[in-house]
Amino acid sequence: MTGITLRDIRKSYPNGPQILHGVSLDIQAGEFVVIVGPSGCGKSTMLRLIAGLENTAEGDIIINGTRVNDKAPQDRDIAMIFQNYALYPHMTVRENIAFGLELRKMPKAARNAKAAEVAEILQLTPYLDRKPGALSGGQRQRVAMGRAMARDTSVFLMDEPLSNLDNALRVAMRTEIKQLHRQLGATIIYVTHDQTEALSLADRIAVMQGGHLQQFATPDEIYDTP
Ligand code: ADP
Ligand code: ADP
C-alpha cells in the first residue's frame, strides 16, 4: 500500500500544552497535499513527526504501507526540504546535492553521477562547481531540492520552502515545484501559511486550527463553499 496514513496523532511537549489533538489524514500516493493554518497551529510539528525529527507521538504514522513511528528519519522513505535550505557554504553544488549519499558510503563516481542527473532535471548543470554563496536564492532552493531528490525517495516533506524568497521568485519557484511534482510522480506534503500558495499548488488542502484538522478537501471545495 502506498501513500501516507496518519491515524489519531496526538502530541504534547513535556510540561507543555497539547499541540496536536488527534489528527487523522489519508494521503494518496502521488498526491500534492498542502497543510495551511495560522502560526502555531501545529503544521511544522505534523511534518516533523512524519519525518521522524520529533519524538513519536500517540497514534500511527504509516508511510507506503509501513508503520514508521519507531523508525529513524533515515529509515523512512522521505526527504525533507527546509525553509533555510541547510546548504553547506564550503561545499560545491555537486557536493551539496550528493551530501547524503556520501554518508551512505556510495562511491564517489556514483555520487557524482547521481548529482549530475539531479542537476540536469533542476537546470543546475552549469553551476555544479560553484558554492552556494555564488548562487541566487532560487538556485539555492533548487540545490536544496536536489539534495532531497538524490535520496531517491517517493515522499517529499516541505516546510515553507519558499518563504525566504522575494515575491517574483516565489511565484516562479511554485511553477517549478509543480512541474517537479508531475515529473517525479512523488507524494508531497507542503506546509505554508500562504493561501495563494496553497491554492496554486495543492491537489488537496488540509486546514489546521489549534492542533485540530478542520477540513481536508480540494481547493475548490474549500474556497468555493458559501
Ligand atoms: P506552526 O508550524 O503551525 O506554526 P508549530 O508546529 O511550529 O506550529 O508549533 C505548534 C505549537 O507547538 C506552538 O505553540 C509552539 O510554540 C509549540 N512548540 C513547537 N516546538 C516546541 C518545542 N520544542 N517545545 C515546546 N513547544 C513547542
Ligand atoms: P543514512 O546514510 O543514515 O541513510 P543520510 O545520508 O540519508 O543517512 O542522511 C543523514 C542524516 O541526515 C539522516 O538522519 C537523514 O535522515 C538526514 N537527512 C539528510 N538529508 C535529508 C533530507 N533531505 N531530508 C530528510 N532528512 C535528511
PDB file of C-alpha atoms and ligand atoms in Angstrom:
ATOM      1  CA  MET A   1       0.000   0.000   0.000  1.00  0.00           C
ATOM      2  CA  THR A   2       1.426   3.378  -0.952  1.00  0.00           C
ATOM      3  CA  GLY A   3       0.662   6.856   0.276  1.00  0.00           C
ATOM      4  CA  ILE A   4       0.621   8.176   3.823  1.00  0.00           C
ATOM      5  CA  THR A   5      -1.842   7.486   6.600  1.00  0.00           C
ATOM      6  CA  LEU A   6      -1.917   9.415   9.860  1.00  0.00           C
ATOM      7  CA  ARG A   7      -4.200   7.940  12.479  1.00  0.00           C
ATOM      8  CA  ASP A   8      -5.185   9.848  15.599  1.00  0.00           C
ATOM      9  CA  ILE A   9      -1.878  11.700  16.011  1.00  0.00           C
ATOM     10  CA  ARG A  10      -1.559  13.396  19.392  1.00  0.00           C
ATOM     11  CA  LYS A  11       1.452  15.363  20.539  1.00  0.00           C
ATOM     12  CA  SER A  12       2.428  17.423  23.527  1.00  0.00           C
ATOM     13  CA  TYR A  13       5.785  18.653  24.761  1.00  0.00           C
ATOM     14  CA  PRO A  14       6.939  17.849  28.305  1.00  0.00           C
ATOM     15  CA  ASN A  15       5.245  20.230  30.752  1.00  0.00           C
ATOM     16  CA  GLY A  16       3.595  21.969  27.794  1.00  0.00           C
ATOM     17  CA  PRO A  17       0.091  22.098  26.427  1.00  0.00           C
ATOM     18  CA  GLN A  18      -1.152  19.558  23.907  1.00  0.00           C
ATOM     19  CA  ILE A  19      -0.109  20.625  20.390  1.00  0.00           C
ATOM     20  CA  LEU A  20      -1.955  18.075  18.229  1.00  0.00           C
ATOM     21  CA  HIS A  21      -5.334  16.769  19.340  1.00  0.00           C
ATOM     22  CA  GLY A  22      -5.885  13.597  17.346  1.00  0.00           C
ATOM     23  CA  VAL A  23      -5.201  14.321  13.669  1.00  0.00           C
ATOM     24  CA  SER A  24      -6.136  11.700  11.057  1.00  0.00           C
ATOM     25  CA  LEU A  25      -5.333  12.050   7.376  1.00  0.00           C
ATOM     26  CA  ASP A  26      -5.200   9.731   4.342  1.00  0.00           C
ATOM     27  CA  ILE A  27      -2.875  10.927   1.595  1.00  0.00           C
ATOM     28  CA  GLN A  28      -2.804   9.114  -1.750  1.00  0.00           C
ATOM     29  CA  ALA A  29       0.474   8.159  -3.421  1.00  0.00           C
ATOM     30  CA  GLY A  30       1.442  10.939  -5.840  1.00  0.00           C
ATOM     31  CA  GLU A  31      -0.824  13.482  -4.213  1.00  0.00           C
ATOM     32  CA  PHE A  32       0.259  17.084  -3.510  1.00  0.00           C
ATOM     33  CA  VAL A  33      -1.135  17.984  -0.101  1.00  0.00           C
ATOM     34  CA  VAL A  34      -0.692  21.462   1.366  1.00  0.00           C
ATOM     35  CA  ILE A  35      -1.151  21.990   5.105  1.00  0.00           C
ATOM     36  CA  VAL A  36      -2.356  25.521   5.913  1.00  0.00           C
ATOM     37  CA  GLY A  37      -3.321  27.268   9.117  1.00  0.00           C
ATOM     38  CA  PRO A  38      -2.276  30.147  11.368  1.00  0.00           C
ATOM     39  CA  SER A  39       1.127  30.323  13.012  1.00  0.00           C
ATOM     40  CA  GLY A  40       1.389  27.960  15.982  1.00  0.00           C
ATOM     41  CA  CYS A  41      -1.455  25.621  14.917  1.00  0.00           C
ATOM     42  CA  GLY A  42       0.891  22.627  14.656  1.00  0.00           C
ATOM     43  CA  LYS A  43       1.767  22.434  10.938  1.00  0.00           C
ATOM     44  CA  SER A  44       5.535  22.070  11.412  1.00  0.00           C
ATOM     45  CA  THR A  45       5.038  19.650  14.259  1.00  0.00           C
ATOM     46  CA  MET A  46       2.981  17.406  11.953  1.00  0.00           C
ATOM     47  CA  LEU A  47       5.688  17.462   9.309  1.00  0.00           C
ATOM     48  CA  ARG A  48       8.472  16.834  11.815  1.00  0.00           C
ATOM     49  CA  LEU A  49       6.572  13.872  13.237  1.00  0.00           C
ATOM     50  CA  ILE A  50       6.169  12.356   9.780  1.00  0.00           C
ATOM     51  CA  ALA A  51       9.896  12.934   9.137  1.00  0.00           C
ATOM     52  CA  GLY A  52      10.843  11.411  12.483  1.00  0.00           C
ATOM     53  CA  LEU A  53      12.579  14.616  13.626  1.00  0.00           C
ATOM     54  CA  GLU A  54      10.241  14.805  16.606  1.00  0.00           C
ATOM     55  CA  ASN A  55       9.732  12.092  19.218  1.00  0.00           C
ATOM     56  CA  THR A  56       6.997   9.639  18.411  1.00  0.00           C
ATOM     57  CA  ALA A  57       3.544  10.887  19.211  1.00  0.00           C
ATOM     58  CA  GLU A  58       0.490   8.831  20.080  1.00  0.00           C
ATOM     59  CA  GLY A  59      -1.188   7.370  17.028  1.00  0.00           C
ATOM     60  CA  ASP A  60       0.063   5.738  13.845  1.00  0.00           C
ATOM     61  CA  ILE A  61       2.237   7.158  11.090  1.00  0.00           C
ATOM     62  CA  ILE A  62       2.173   4.836   8.077  1.00  0.00           C
ATOM     63  CA  ILE A  63       4.356   5.591   5.052  1.00  0.00           C
ATOM     64  CA  ASN A  64       3.956   3.413   1.950  1.00  0.00           C
ATOM     65  CA  GLY A  65       2.422   0.610   3.992  1.00  0.00           C
ATOM     66  CA  THR A  66       4.966   0.600   6.840  1.00  0.00           C
ATOM     67  CA  ARG A  67       4.303   1.914  10.343  1.00  0.00           C
ATOM     68  CA  VAL A  68       7.299   4.186  10.923  1.00  0.00           C
ATOM     69  CA  ASN A  69       6.667   5.515  14.456  1.00  0.00           C
ATOM     70  CA  ASP A  70       9.753   3.728  15.787  1.00  0.00           C
ATOM     71  CA  LYS A  71      11.973   4.213  12.734  1.00  0.00           C
ATOM     72  CA  ALA A  72      14.816   6.738  12.497  1.00  0.00           C
ATOM     73  CA  PRO A  73      14.481   9.520   9.896  1.00  0.00           C
ATOM     74  CA  GLN A  74      16.932   7.846   7.508  1.00  0.00           C
ATOM     75  CA  ASP A  75      14.870   4.632   7.591  1.00  0.00           C
ATOM     76  CA  ARG A  76      11.663   6.360   6.497  1.00  0.00           C
ATOM     77  CA  ASP A  77      11.005   6.716   2.784  1.00  0.00           C
ATOM     78  CA  ILE A  78      11.044  10.533   2.957  1.00  0.00           C
ATOM     79  CA  ALA A  79      13.171  13.551   2.118  1.00  0.00           C
ATOM     80  CA  MET A  80      12.657  16.874   3.814  1.00  0.00           C
ATOM     81  CA  ILE A  81      13.234  20.333   2.346  1.00  0.00           C
ATOM     82  CA  PHE A  82      13.621  23.146   4.835  1.00  0.00           C
ATOM     83  CA  GLN A  83      12.887  26.846   4.674  1.00  0.00           C
ATOM     84  CA  ASN A  84      16.523  27.843   5.268  1.00  0.00           C
ATOM     85  CA  TYR A  85      17.912  25.394   2.627  1.00  0.00           C
ATOM     86  CA  ALA A  86      20.513  23.987   5.074  1.00  0.00           C
ATOM     87  CA  LEU A  87      23.272  24.065   2.437  1.00  0.00           C
ATOM     88  CA  TYR A  88      26.961  23.810   3.302  1.00  0.00           C
ATOM     89  CA  PRO A  89      28.714  27.042   2.222  1.00  0.00           C
ATOM     90  CA  HIS A  90      32.154  25.472   1.809  1.00  0.00           C
ATOM     91  CA  MET A  91      30.896  22.690  -0.471  1.00  0.00           C
ATOM     92  CA  THR A  92      30.134  22.939  -4.185  1.00  0.00           C
ATOM     93  CA  VAL A  93      26.654  22.440  -5.598  1.00  0.00           C
ATOM     94  CA  ARG A  94      27.699  18.926  -6.641  1.00  0.00           C
ATOM     95  CA  GLU A  95      28.885  18.112  -3.111  1.00  0.00           C
ATOM     96  CA  ASN A  96      25.808  19.644  -1.536  1.00  0.00           C
ATOM     97  CA  ILE A  97      23.490  17.576  -3.722  1.00  0.00           C
ATOM     98  CA  ALA A  98      25.465  14.400  -3.102  1.00  0.00           C
ATOM     99  CA  PHE A  99      25.916  15.008   0.616  1.00  0.00           C
ATOM    100  CA  GLY A 100      23.508  12.358   1.932  1.00  0.00           C
ATOM    101  CA  LEU A 101      24.956   9.795  -0.479  1.00  0.00           C
ATOM    102  CA  GLU A 102      28.435  10.223   0.956  1.00  0.00           C
ATOM    103  CA  LEU A 103      27.066   9.447   4.410  1.00  0.00           C
ATOM    104  CA  ARG A 104      25.559   6.318   2.909  1.00  0.00           C
ATOM    105  CA  LYS A 105      29.020   5.309   1.657  1.00  0.00           C
ATOM    106  CA  MET A 106      28.135   5.466  -2.017  1.00  0.00           C
ATOM    107  CA  PRO A 107      31.379   5.548  -4.089  1.00  0.00           C
ATOM    108  CA  LYS A 108      32.424   8.946  -5.404  1.00  0.00           C
ATOM    109  CA  ALA A 109      31.842   8.224  -9.105  1.00  0.00           C
ATOM    110  CA  ALA A 110      28.302   7.049  -8.417  1.00  0.00           C
ATOM    111  CA  ARG A 111      27.654  10.079  -6.195  1.00  0.00           C
ATOM    112  CA  ASN A 112      28.826  12.473  -8.881  1.00  0.00           C
ATOM    113  CA  ALA A 113      26.736  10.689 -11.498  1.00  0.00           C
ATOM    114  CA  LYS A 114      23.661  10.975  -9.295  1.00  0.00           C
ATOM    115  CA  ALA A 115      24.359  14.660  -8.609  1.00  0.00           C
ATOM    116  CA  ALA A 116      24.737  15.306 -12.338  1.00  0.00           C
ATOM    117  CA  GLU A 117      21.461  13.533 -13.099  1.00  0.00           C
ATOM    118  CA  VAL A 118      19.571  15.543 -10.497  1.00  0.00           C
ATOM    119  CA  ALA A 119      21.256  18.812 -11.536  1.00  0.00           C
ATOM    120  CA  GLU A 120      20.105  18.210 -15.116  1.00  0.00           C
ATOM    121  CA  ILE A 121      16.458  17.922 -14.028  1.00  0.00           C
ATOM    122  CA  LEU A 122      16.760  21.096 -11.936  1.00  0.00           C
ATOM    123  CA  GLN A 123      18.732  23.012 -14.605  1.00  0.00           C
ATOM    124  CA  LEU A 124      21.695  23.366 -12.285  1.00  0.00           C
ATOM    125  CA  THR A 125      24.276  21.725 -14.554  1.00  0.00           C
ATOM    126  CA  PRO A 126      26.221  24.971 -15.248  1.00  0.00           C
ATOM    127  CA  TYR A 127      26.566  25.596 -11.514  1.00  0.00           C
ATOM    128  CA  LEU A 128      27.790  22.198 -10.279  1.00  0.00           C
ATOM    129  CA  ASP A 129      31.248  23.544  -9.352  1.00  0.00           C
ATOM    130  CA  ARG A 130      30.005  26.737  -7.671  1.00  0.00           C
ATOM    131  CA  LYS A 131      29.496  27.260  -3.983  1.00  0.00           C
ATOM    132  CA  PRO A 132      26.104  28.317  -2.615  1.00  0.00           C
ATOM    133  CA  GLY A 133      27.350  31.869  -1.954  1.00  0.00           C
ATOM    134  CA  ALA A 134      27.676  32.386  -5.716  1.00  0.00           C
ATOM    135  CA  LEU A 135      24.072  31.388  -6.453  1.00  0.00           C
ATOM    136  CA  SER A 136      20.767  33.242  -6.478  1.00  0.00           C
ATOM    137  CA  GLY A 137      18.089  32.469  -3.891  1.00  0.00           C
ATOM    138  CA  GLY A 138      16.100  30.411  -6.390  1.00  0.00           C
ATOM    139  CA  GLN A 139      19.170  28.425  -7.392  1.00  0.00           C
ATOM    140  CA  ARG A 140      19.965  27.709  -3.758  1.00  0.00           C
ATOM    141  CA  GLN A 141      16.439  26.490  -3.204  1.00  0.00           C
ATOM    142  CA  ARG A 142      16.853  24.184  -6.205  1.00  0.00           C
ATOM    143  CA  VAL A 143      20.083  22.789  -4.730  1.00  0.00           C
ATOM    144  CA  ALA A 144      18.170  22.026  -1.524  1.00  0.00           C
ATOM    145  CA  MET A 145      15.569  20.227  -3.629  1.00  0.00           C
ATOM    146  CA  GLY A 146      18.354  18.429  -5.463  1.00  0.00           C
ATOM    147  CA  ARG A 147      19.746  17.061  -2.230  1.00  0.00           C
ATOM    148  CA  ALA A 148      16.318  15.723  -1.342  1.00  0.00           C
ATOM    149  CA  MET A 149      15.841  14.238  -4.823  1.00  0.00           C
ATOM    150  CA  ALA A 150      19.211  12.465  -4.689  1.00  0.00           C
ATOM    151  CA  ARG A 151      17.827  10.373  -1.853  1.00  0.00           C
ATOM    152  CA  ASP A 152      15.543   8.557  -4.327  1.00  0.00           C
ATOM    153  CA  THR A 153      12.540   8.631  -2.047  1.00  0.00           C
ATOM    154  CA  SER A 154       8.928   8.883  -3.123  1.00  0.00           C
ATOM    155  CA  VAL A 155       7.782  11.304  -0.413  1.00  0.00           C
ATOM    156  CA  PHE A 156       8.902  14.927  -0.060  1.00  0.00           C
ATOM    157  CA  LEU A 157       8.131  16.988   3.018  1.00  0.00           C
ATOM    158  CA  MET A 158       8.477  20.741   2.526  1.00  0.00           C
ATOM    159  CA  ASP A 159       8.288  23.235   5.372  1.00  0.00           C
ATOM    160  CA  GLU A 160       7.650  26.737   3.969  1.00  0.00           C
ATOM    161  CA  PRO A 161      10.383  26.167   1.359  1.00  0.00           C
ATOM    162  CA  LEU A 162       9.759  29.468  -0.444  1.00  0.00           C
ATOM    163  CA  SER A 163       9.281  31.802   2.491  1.00  0.00           C
ATOM    164  CA  ASN A 164      12.781  33.297   2.265  1.00  0.00           C
ATOM    165  CA  LEU A 165      12.424  34.262  -1.399  1.00  0.00           C
ATOM    166  CA  ASP A 166      11.180  37.553  -2.799  1.00  0.00           C
ATOM    167  CA  ASN A 167       7.738  37.615  -4.350  1.00  0.00           C
ATOM    168  CA  ALA A 168       8.648  37.231  -8.029  1.00  0.00           C
ATOM    169  CA  LEU A 169      10.967  34.326  -7.309  1.00  0.00           C
ATOM    170  CA  ARG A 170       8.390  32.694  -5.073  1.00  0.00           C
ATOM    171  CA  VAL A 171       5.859  32.664  -7.889  1.00  0.00           C
ATOM    172  CA  ALA A 172       8.428  31.262 -10.331  1.00  0.00           C
ATOM    173  CA  MET A 173       9.509  28.554  -7.903  1.00  0.00           C
ATOM    174  CA  ARG A 174       5.896  27.490  -7.345  1.00  0.00           C
ATOM    175  CA  THR A 175       5.666  26.659 -11.030  1.00  0.00           C
ATOM    176  CA  GLU A 176       8.924  24.728 -10.793  1.00  0.00           C
ATOM    177  CA  ILE A 177       7.775  22.739  -7.793  1.00  0.00           C
ATOM    178  CA  LYS A 178       4.526  21.910  -9.555  1.00  0.00           C
ATOM    179  CA  GLN A 179       6.434  20.719 -12.634  1.00  0.00           C
ATOM    180  CA  LEU A 180       8.778  18.696 -10.495  1.00  0.00           C
ATOM    181  CA  HIS A 181       5.840  17.042  -8.796  1.00  0.00           C
ATOM    182  CA  ARG A 182       4.428  15.945 -12.169  1.00  0.00           C
ATOM    183  CA  GLN A 183       7.800  14.806 -13.391  1.00  0.00           C
ATOM    184  CA  LEU A 184       8.661  12.732 -10.304  1.00  0.00           C
ATOM    185  CA  GLY A 185       5.166  11.444  -9.536  1.00  0.00           C
ATOM    186  CA  ALA A 186       6.114  11.870  -5.890  1.00  0.00           C
ATOM    187  CA  THR A 187       3.893  12.400  -2.880  1.00  0.00           C
ATOM    188  CA  ILE A 188       4.398  15.899  -1.467  1.00  0.00           C
ATOM    189  CA  ILE A 189       3.309  17.333   1.857  1.00  0.00           C
ATOM    190  CA  TYR A 190       3.900  21.072   1.866  1.00  0.00           C
ATOM    191  CA  VAL A 191       3.422  23.438   4.796  1.00  0.00           C
ATOM    192  CA  THR A 192       2.642  27.124   4.283  1.00  0.00           C
ATOM    193  CA  HIS A 193       0.646  29.916   5.860  1.00  0.00           C
ATOM    194  CA  ASP A 194       0.145  31.475   2.407  1.00  0.00           C
ATOM    195  CA  GLN A 195      -3.310  30.713   0.970  1.00  0.00           C
ATOM    196  CA  THR A 196      -2.380  31.767  -2.567  1.00  0.00           C
ATOM    197  CA  GLU A 197       0.488  29.309  -2.491  1.00  0.00           C
ATOM    198  CA  ALA A 198      -1.807  26.578  -1.194  1.00  0.00           C
ATOM    199  CA  LEU A 199      -4.370  27.250  -3.917  1.00  0.00           C
ATOM    200  CA  SER A 200      -1.849  27.154  -6.728  1.00  0.00           C
ATOM    201  CA  LEU A 201      -0.059  24.008  -5.569  1.00  0.00           C
ATOM    202  CA  ALA A 202      -2.446  21.644  -3.834  1.00  0.00           C
ATOM    203  CA  ASP A 203      -4.391  18.660  -5.051  1.00  0.00           C
ATOM    204  CA  ARG A 204      -5.931  18.759  -1.584  1.00  0.00           C
ATOM    205  CA  ILE A 205      -5.569  21.244   1.266  1.00  0.00           C
ATOM    206  CA  ALA A 206      -5.507  20.263   4.939  1.00  0.00           C
ATOM    207  CA  VAL A 207      -6.723  23.177   7.051  1.00  0.00           C
ATOM    208  CA  MET A 208      -5.457  23.117  10.628  1.00  0.00           C
ATOM    209  CA  GLN A 209      -6.521  25.218  13.588  1.00  0.00           C
ATOM    210  CA  GLY A 210      -5.342  24.891  17.167  1.00  0.00           C
ATOM    211  CA  GLY A 211      -3.978  21.368  16.706  1.00  0.00           C
ATOM    212  CA  HIS A 212      -7.125  20.052  15.022  1.00  0.00           C
ATOM    213  CA  LEU A 213      -7.657  19.180  11.368  1.00  0.00           C
ATOM    214  CA  GLN A 214     -10.666  21.267  10.368  1.00  0.00           C
ATOM    215  CA  GLN A 215     -11.031  20.360   6.711  1.00  0.00           C
ATOM    216  CA  PHE A 216      -9.311  18.178   4.139  1.00  0.00           C
ATOM    217  CA  ALA A 217     -10.580  18.843   0.630  1.00  0.00           C
ATOM    218  CA  THR A 218      -9.724  20.177  -2.832  1.00  0.00           C
ATOM    219  CA  PRO A 219      -9.006  23.920  -3.223  1.00  0.00           C
ATOM    220  CA  ASP A 220     -12.386  24.362  -4.979  1.00  0.00           C
ATOM    221  CA  GLU A 221     -14.278  22.664  -2.198  1.00  0.00           C
ATOM    222  CA  ILE A 222     -12.506  24.730   0.450  1.00  0.00           C
ATOM    223  CA  TYR A 223     -12.666  28.188  -1.104  1.00  0.00           C
ATOM    224  CA  ASP A 224     -15.958  27.985  -3.038  1.00  0.00           C
ATOM    225  CA  THR A 225     -18.124  26.889  -0.151  1.00  0.00           C
ATOM    226  CA  PRO A 226     -20.545  29.657   0.918  1.00  0.00           C
TER     227      PRO A 226
HETATM  228  P1  ADP B   1       3.143  26.020  13.032  1.00  0.00           P
HETATM  229  O1  ADP B   1       4.104  25.285  12.174  1.00  0.00           O
HETATM  230  O2  ADP B   1       1.732  25.813  12.630  1.00  0.00           O
HETATM  231  O3  ADP B   1       3.468  27.488  13.144  1.00  0.00           O
HETATM  232  P2  ADP B   1       4.338  24.522  15.182  1.00  0.00           P
HETATM  233  O4  ADP B   1       4.047  23.107  14.856  1.00  0.00           O
HETATM  234  O5  ADP B   1       5.689  25.046  14.876  1.00  0.00           O
HETATM  235  O6  ADP B   1       3.232  25.442  14.502  1.00  0.00           O
HETATM  236  O7  ADP B   1       4.088  24.785  16.730  1.00  0.00           O
HETATM  237  C1  ADP B   1       2.873  24.420  17.358  1.00  0.00           C
HETATM  238  C2  ADP B   1       2.953  24.771  18.819  1.00  0.00           C
HETATM  239  O8  ADP B   1       3.927  23.952  19.453  1.00  0.00           O
HETATM  240  C3  ADP B   1       3.352  26.216  19.100  1.00  0.00           C
HETATM  241  O9  ADP B   1       2.547  26.679  20.153  1.00  0.00           O
HETATM  242  C4  ADP B   1       4.791  26.105  19.510  1.00  0.00           C
HETATM  243  O10 ADP B   1       5.102  27.137  20.413  1.00  0.00           O
HETATM  244  C5  ADP B   1       4.848  24.751  20.178  1.00  0.00           C
HETATM  245  N1  ADP B   1       6.169  24.112  20.070  1.00  0.00           N
HETATM  246  C6  ADP B   1       6.840  23.851  18.922  1.00  0.00           C
HETATM  247  N2  ADP B   1       8.014  23.246  19.181  1.00  0.00           N
HETATM  248  C7  ADP B   1       8.107  23.137  20.533  1.00  0.00           C
HETATM  249  C8  ADP B   1       9.085  22.601  21.445  1.00  0.00           C
HETATM  250  N3  ADP B   1      10.219  22.048  21.008  1.00  0.00           N
HETATM  251  N4  ADP B   1       8.797  22.658  22.778  1.00  0.00           N
HETATM  252  C9  ADP B   1       7.653  23.196  23.220  1.00  0.00           C
HETATM  253  N5  ADP B   1       6.694  23.708  22.427  1.00  0.00           N
HETATM  254  C10 ADP B   1       6.916  23.690  21.102  1.00  0.00           C
HETATM  255  P1  ADP B   2      21.862   7.387   6.145  1.00  0.00           P
HETATM  256  O1  ADP B   2      23.159   7.248   5.418  1.00  0.00           O
HETATM  257  O2  ADP B   2      21.954   7.012   7.563  1.00  0.00           O
HETATM  258  O3  ADP B   2      20.667   6.811   5.398  1.00  0.00           O
HETATM  259  P2  ADP B   2      21.586  10.004   5.048  1.00  0.00           P
HETATM  260  O4  ADP B   2      22.918  10.040   4.433  1.00  0.00           O
HETATM  261  O5  ADP B   2      20.447   9.791   4.118  1.00  0.00           O
HETATM  262  O6  ADP B   2      21.549   8.945   6.225  1.00  0.00           O
HETATM  263  O7  ADP B   2      21.370  11.341   5.890  1.00  0.00           O
HETATM  264  C1  ADP B   2      21.993  11.509   7.136  1.00  0.00           C
HETATM  265  C2  ADP B   2      21.020  12.103   8.089  1.00  0.00           C
HETATM  266  O8  ADP B   2      20.516  13.335   7.607  1.00  0.00           O
HETATM  267  C3  ADP B   2      19.820  11.230   8.313  1.00  0.00           C
HETATM  268  O9  ADP B   2      19.365  11.400   9.632  1.00  0.00           O
HETATM  269  C4  ADP B   2      18.824  11.765   7.327  1.00  0.00           C
HETATM  270  O10 ADP B   2      17.515  11.479   7.755  1.00  0.00           O
HETATM  271  C5  ADP B   2      19.140  13.230   7.353  1.00  0.00           C
HETATM  272  N1  ADP B   2      18.879  13.884   6.075  1.00  0.00           N
HETATM  273  C6  ADP B   2      19.774  14.298   5.147  1.00  0.00           C
HETATM  274  N2  ADP B   2      19.183  14.909   4.125  1.00  0.00           N
HETATM  275  C7  ADP B   2      17.879  14.877   4.378  1.00  0.00           C
HETATM  276  C8  ADP B   2      16.727  15.329   3.702  1.00  0.00           C
HETATM  277  N3  ADP B   2      16.772  15.996   2.543  1.00  0.00           N
HETATM  278  N4  ADP B   2      15.537  15.085   4.272  1.00  0.00           N
HETATM  279  C9  ADP B   2      15.450  14.450   5.445  1.00  0.00           C
HETATM  280  N5  ADP B   2      16.492  14.022   6.146  1.00  0.00           N
HETATM  281  C10 ADP B   2      17.691  14.223   5.630  1.00  0.00           C
END
